[in-house]
């Protein structure tokens, strides 16, 4: 796969992990981004070709993506970068993937389904940690209980953040939470619900967060009610609920700019040593209207390492034509067991306590 895959935003914290992983997997993607010096240096280090272009002019973006089989977008926040790239891909006949977890972005891409079918283009967003493991767990739970009408997913141990993730969180500070109810996405107050969930090591408080699965899990499973949670220390849950009234202030342009500058200055992303020690745990539950309930858990390595692995493998499969045209989620494209193909990922059926795939060794 010489010139078949373009990685945009390849020199950001996550993009750099993706580019390195691609090379380790024997691929030769072309690297791209808007800052010439950064992309040139990276391409020289990795011995890869590169392109320099910003996303401001649609005709430029289209002419840059048309020679490739697929584009993997690692430049975020995706609220700024996804639309110019996937619109160009739809016009050029190039497949599009990204590592977004932003609900609005996922919904906008899902809205281009018909166009993608008509132009023969594959749209496969969210191929990072957010949402590959949770999407696969949602698909697995739905297979166990096809009559399910409610899905809850929760994450324990999001680890430390890279600058880009910190900036996406800053953008999220001013936006309310979100749930899916009766098939529609609805705004709810930030941290509106707390549940005490067992990720395999006793119960922990988890507050509702607007994770990408609020969008994607519906397309994967058809389950019309979806809630997503993340664990936080008890004091943080209280603080989040108390600071809801600050949301309008946090959303103003000067405050957003200042907070993003802070993120750039103080957040450098986890070191390889920190990543090697970091583990994430995922819990999922489906229920139906008759009162049946199935729960399952998953354990994964560090979120950034998972992202690099799943993004590269998903892009390889799409570039090689393994996924048909139209809008897909990771599990609708590759199945509920896809995530179990990656080193260190384990799933356990918590309802029956019987291990599936490799066992969860506590
Ligand atoms: N799905 C997941 O699980 C997952 C995992 C990790 C990260 N992420 C997301 O991925 C994104 C990147 O994270 P990161 O840690 O790599 O951030 P980062 O280190 O700050 O890198 C951001 C990259 O995006 C580029 N970029 C930003 N805005 C751009 C724009 N308007 N036009 C063109 N390029 C732009 C930057 O280029 P310049 O330096 O030239 O500005 C840089 O290459 C974030 O949104 C993060 O939340 C998702």
mmCIF file of N, CA, C and O and ligand atoms in Angstrom, residues 8-15 34-35 38 55 74-78 80-81 99-102 128-131 162-165 167-168 264 304 307, ligand 1:
data_model
loop_
_atom_site.group_PDB
_atom_site.id
_atom_site.type_symbol
_atom_site.label_atom_id
_atom_site.label_comp_id
_atom_site.label_asym_id
_atom_site.label_seq_id
_atom_site.Cartn_x
_atom_site.Cartn_y
_atom_site.Cartn_z
ATOM 1 N N UNK A 8 -3.848 12.615 7.639
ATOM 2 C CA UNK A 8 -3.845 14.075 7.836
ATOM 3 C C UNK A 8 -3.754 14.375 9.335
ATOM 4 O O UNK A 8 -4.400 13.719 10.150
ATOM 5 N N UNK A 9 -2.936 15.407 9.687
ATOM 6 C CA UNK A 9 -2.694 15.707 11.111
ATOM 7 C C UNK A 9 -1.726 14.699 11.692
ATOM 8 O O UNK A 9 -1.791 14.345 12.866
ATOM 9 N N UNK A 10 -0.774 14.261 10.850
ATOM 10 C CA UNK A 10 0.094 13.121 11.196
ATOM 11 C C UNK A 10 1.136 13.459 12.247
ATOM 12 O O UNK A 10 1.756 12.567 12.804
ATOM 13 N N UNK A 11 1.365 14.752 12.517
ATOM 14 C CA UNK A 11 2.434 15.114 13.461
ATOM 15 C C UNK A 11 1.887 15.601 14.800
ATOM 16 O O UNK A 11 2.645 16.025 15.660
ATOM 17 N N UNK A 12 0.573 15.568 15.014
ATOM 18 C CA UNK A 12 0.030 15.830 16.352
ATOM 19 C C UNK A 12 0.407 14.665 17.255
ATOM 20 O O UNK A 12 1.007 13.680 16.798
ATOM 21 N N UNK A 13 0.068 14.758 18.518
ATOM 22 C CA UNK A 13 0.442 13.691 19.462
ATOM 23 C C UNK A 13 -0.084 12.334 18.972
ATOM 24 O O UNK A 13 0.660 11.361 18.858
ATOM 25 N N UNK A 14 -1.373 12.278 18.656
ATOM 26 C CA UNK A 14 -1.971 10.997 18.271
ATOM 27 C C UNK A 14 -1.602 10.635 16.829
ATOM 28 O O UNK A 14 -1.323 9.468 16.528
ATOM 29 N N UNK A 15 -1.595 11.647 15.944
ATOM 30 C CA UNK A 15 -1.223 11.398 14.551
ATOM 31 C C UNK A 15 0.174 10.780 14.457
ATOM 32 O O UNK A 15 0.419 9.883 13.642
ATOM 33 N N UNK A 34 -1.003 20.957 7.952
ATOM 34 C CA UNK A 34 -0.948 22.337 7.440
ATOM 35 C C UNK A 34 0.366 23.040 7.765
ATOM 36 O O UNK A 34 0.622 24.120 7.245
ATOM 37 N N UNK A 35 1.204 22.464 8.648
ATOM 38 C CA UNK A 35 2.443 23.153 9.036
ATOM 39 C C UNK A 35 3.637 22.447 8.396
ATOM 40 O O UNK A 35 4.014 21.327 8.789
ATOM 41 N N UNK A 38 6.716 20.918 10.413
ATOM 42 C CA UNK A 38 6.449 19.731 11.243
ATOM 43 C C UNK A 38 6.283 18.480 10.392
ATOM 44 O O UNK A 38 6.802 17.415 10.723
ATOM 45 N N UNK A 55 -6.923 23.307 5.370
ATOM 46 C CA UNK A 55 -8.264 22.841 5.003
ATOM 47 C C UNK A 55 -9.176 24.002 4.607
ATOM 48 O O UNK A 55 -10.394 23.854 4.569
ATOM 49 N N UNK A 74 -6.492 12.610 11.543
ATOM 50 C CA UNK A 74 -6.106 12.608 12.969
ATOM 51 C C UNK A 74 -6.013 14.025 13.502
ATOM 52 O O UNK A 74 -5.476 14.247 14.593
ATOM 53 N N UNK A 75 -6.467 15.027 12.744
ATOM 54 C CA UNK A 75 -6.371 16.436 13.158
ATOM 55 C C UNK A 75 -7.650 16.858 13.865
ATOM 56 O O UNK A 75 -8.728 16.848 13.279
ATOM 57 N N UNK A 76 -7.520 17.199 15.133
ATOM 58 C CA UNK A 76 -8.702 17.632 15.882
ATOM 59 C C UNK A 76 -8.443 18.932 16.598
ATOM 60 O O UNK A 76 -7.297 19.364 16.676
ATOM 61 N N UNK A 77 -9.454 19.610 17.114
ATOM 62 C CA UNK A 77 -10.853 19.181 17.182
ATOM 63 C C UNK A 77 -11.486 18.967 15.802
ATOM 64 O O UNK A 77 -11.289 19.765 14.891
ATOM 65 N N UNK A 78 -12.261 17.891 15.713
ATOM 66 C CA UNK A 78 -12.843 17.495 14.432
ATOM 67 C C UNK A 78 -14.002 18.394 14.010
ATOM 68 O O UNK A 78 -14.402 18.386 12.848
ATOM 69 N N UNK A 80 -13.605 21.256 13.538
ATOM 70 C CA UNK A 80 -12.958 22.168 12.577
ATOM 71 C C UNK A 80 -12.430 21.434 11.340
ATOM 72 O O UNK A 80 -12.331 22.016 10.274
ATOM 73 N N UNK A 81 -12.050 20.185 11.480
ATOM 74 C CA UNK A 81 -11.309 19.528 10.388
ATOM 75 C C UNK A 81 -12.092 18.464 9.608
ATOM 76 O O UNK A 81 -11.733 18.155 8.476
ATOM 77 N N UNK A 99 -10.576 9.801 13.761
ATOM 78 C CA UNK A 99 -10.569 9.334 15.155
ATOM 79 C C UNK A 99 -11.390 10.286 16.018
ATOM 80 O O UNK A 99 -11.051 10.538 17.168
ATOM 81 N N UNK A 100 -12.475 10.805 15.463
ATOM 82 C CA UNK A 100 -13.318 11.682 16.269
ATOM 83 C C UNK A 100 -14.088 10.871 17.313
ATOM 84 O O UNK A 100 -14.245 9.656 17.193
ATOM 85 N N UNK A 101 -14.552 11.586 18.338
ATOM 86 C CA UNK A 101 -15.507 11.020 19.274
ATOM 87 C C UNK A 101 -16.572 12.076 19.525
ATOM 88 O O UNK A 101 -17.342 11.976 20.468
ATOM 89 N N UNK A 102 -16.585 13.105 18.647
ATOM 90 C CA UNK A 102 -17.497 14.241 18.830
ATOM 91 C C UNK A 102 -18.861 13.894 18.223
ATOM 92 O O UNK A 102 -18.957 13.586 17.031
ATOM 93 N N UNK A 128 -10.853 5.322 16.694
ATOM 94 C CA UNK A 128 -9.897 5.310 17.806
ATOM 95 C C UNK A 128 -10.506 4.643 19.024
ATOM 96 O O UNK A 128 -11.526 3.939 18.923
ATOM 97 N N UNK A 129 -9.894 4.872 20.189
ATOM 98 C CA UNK A 129 -10.436 4.308 21.434
ATOM 99 C C UNK A 129 -11.895 4.714 21.604
ATOM 100 O O UNK A 129 -12.724 3.929 22.064
ATOM 101 N N UNK A 130 -12.162 5.947 21.294
ATOM 102 C CA UNK A 130 -13.540 6.455 21.213
ATOM 103 C C UNK A 130 -13.922 6.366 19.732
ATOM 104 O O UNK A 130 -13.506 7.218 18.962
ATOM 105 N N UNK A 131 -14.583 5.308 19.211
ATOM 106 C CA UNK A 131 -15.477 4.448 19.902
ATOM 107 C C UNK A 131 -15.228 2.937 19.689
ATOM 108 O O UNK A 131 -16.106 2.137 20.024
ATOM 109 N N UNK A 162 -3.565 14.174 25.878
ATOM 110 C CA UNK A 162 -2.702 14.884 24.932
ATOM 111 C C UNK A 162 -3.276 16.288 24.755
ATOM 112 O O UNK A 162 -4.408 16.550 25.164
ATOM 113 N N UNK A 163 -2.509 17.212 24.110
ATOM 114 C CA UNK A 163 -3.025 18.579 23.933
ATOM 115 C C UNK A 163 -4.355 18.602 23.174
ATOM 116 O O UNK A 163 -5.274 19.341 23.515
ATOM 117 N N UNK A 164 -4.451 17.787 22.133
ATOM 118 C CA UNK A 164 -5.668 17.799 21.312
ATOM 119 C C UNK A 164 -6.878 17.330 22.088
ATOM 120 O O UNK A 164 -7.973 17.889 21.980
ATOM 121 N N UNK A 165 -6.687 16.284 22.912
ATOM 122 C CA UNK A 165 -7.795 15.783 23.710
ATOM 123 C C UNK A 165 -8.197 16.850 24.724
ATOM 124 O O UNK A 165 -9.391 17.101 24.939
ATOM 125 N N UNK A 167 -7.964 20.003 24.393
ATOM 126 C CA UNK A 167 -8.711 21.072 23.702
ATOM 127 C C UNK A 167 -10.141 20.633 23.377
ATOM 128 O O UNK A 167 -11.074 21.422 23.475
ATOM 129 N N UNK A 168 -10.291 19.355 23.010
ATOM 130 C CA UNK A 168 -11.651 18.870 22.760
ATOM 131 C C UNK A 168 -12.464 18.924 24.046
ATOM 132 O O UNK A 168 -13.657 19.238 24.034
ATOM 133 N N UNK A 264 -2.374 23.849 25.373
ATOM 134 C CA UNK A 264 -1.179 23.738 24.535
ATOM 135 C C UNK A 264 0.088 23.843 25.368
ATOM 136 O O UNK A 264 1.062 23.130 25.149
ATOM 137 N N UNK A 304 -4.436 5.768 23.995
ATOM 138 C CA UNK A 304 -3.732 6.255 22.796
ATOM 139 C C UNK A 304 -3.120 5.097 22.010
ATOM 140 O O UNK A 304 -3.110 5.105 20.779
ATOM 141 N N UNK A 307 -5.914 3.516 20.213
ATOM 142 C CA UNK A 307 -6.289 4.376 19.079
ATOM 143 C C UNK A 307 -5.365 4.167 17.887
ATOM 144 O O UNK A 307 -5.814 3.998 16.747
HETATM 145 N N1 LIG B 1 -11.041 8.752 19.248
HETATM 146 C C1 LIG B 1 -10.142 8.731 20.199
HETATM 147 O O1 LIG B 1 -10.173 7.878 21.062
HETATM 148 C C2 LIG B 1 -9.056 9.751 20.218
HETATM 149 C C3 LIG B 1 -7.806 9.426 20.750
HETATM 150 C C4 LIG B 1 -6.814 10.395 20.744
HETATM 151 C C5 LIG B 1 -7.085 11.665 20.244
HETATM 152 N N2 LIG B 1 -8.325 11.947 19.769
HETATM 153 C C6 LIG B 1 -8.649 13.259 19.226
HETATM 154 O O2 LIG B 1 -7.761 13.510 18.155
HETATM 155 C C7 LIG B 1 -7.529 14.891 18.041
HETATM 156 C C8 LIG B 1 -6.035 15.149 17.980
HETATM 157 O O3 LIG B 1 -5.461 14.847 19.230
HETATM 158 P P1 LIG B 1 -3.902 15.039 19.488
HETATM 159 O O4 LIG B 1 -3.674 14.541 20.829
HETATM 160 O O5 LIG B 1 -3.113 14.433 18.385
HETATM 161 O O6 LIG B 1 -3.781 16.628 19.398
HETATM 162 P P2 LIG B 1 -2.542 17.570 19.055
HETATM 163 O O7 LIG B 1 -1.266 16.952 19.514
HETATM 164 O O8 LIG B 1 -2.897 18.931 19.537
HETATM 165 O O9 LIG B 1 -2.523 17.580 17.437
HETATM 166 C C9 LIG B 1 -3.553 18.168 16.701
HETATM 167 C C10 LIG B 1 -3.252 18.017 15.222
HETATM 168 O O10 LIG B 1 -4.362 18.545 14.499
HETATM 169 C C11 LIG B 1 -3.908 19.568 13.608
HETATM 170 N N3 LIG B 1 -4.968 20.571 13.485
HETATM 171 C C12 LIG B 1 -5.704 21.110 14.481
HETATM 172 N N4 LIG B 1 -6.593 21.999 13.988
HETATM 173 C C13 LIG B 1 -6.405 22.000 12.639
HETATM 174 C C14 LIG B 1 -7.030 22.710 11.570
HETATM 175 N N5 LIG B 1 -8.018 23.581 11.789
HETATM 176 N N6 LIG B 1 -6.600 22.463 10.313
HETATM 177 C C15 LIG B 1 -5.604 21.571 10.082
HETATM 178 N N7 LIG B 1 -4.969 20.891 11.054
HETATM 179 C C16 LIG B 1 -5.370 21.096 12.322
HETATM 180 C C17 LIG B 1 -2.639 20.090 14.225
HETATM 181 O O11 LIG B 1 -1.828 20.724 13.256
HETATM 182 P P3 LIG B 1 -0.977 22.081 13.582
HETATM 183 O O12 LIG B 1 0.043 21.693 14.627
HETATM 184 O O13 LIG B 1 -0.383 22.438 12.287
HETATM 185 O O14 LIG B 1 -1.967 23.076 14.128
HETATM 186 C C18 LIG B 1 -2.029 18.785 14.749
HETATM 187 O O15 LIG B 1 -1.418 18.066 13.710
HETATM 188 C C19 LIG B 1 -8.245 15.544 19.246
HETATM 189 O O16 LIG B 1 -9.485 16.048 18.818
HETATM 190 C C20 LIG B 1 -8.450 14.387 20.201
HETATM 191 O O17 LIG B 1 -9.569 14.579 21.038
HETATM 192 C C21 LIG B 1 -9.305 11.008 19.723
#
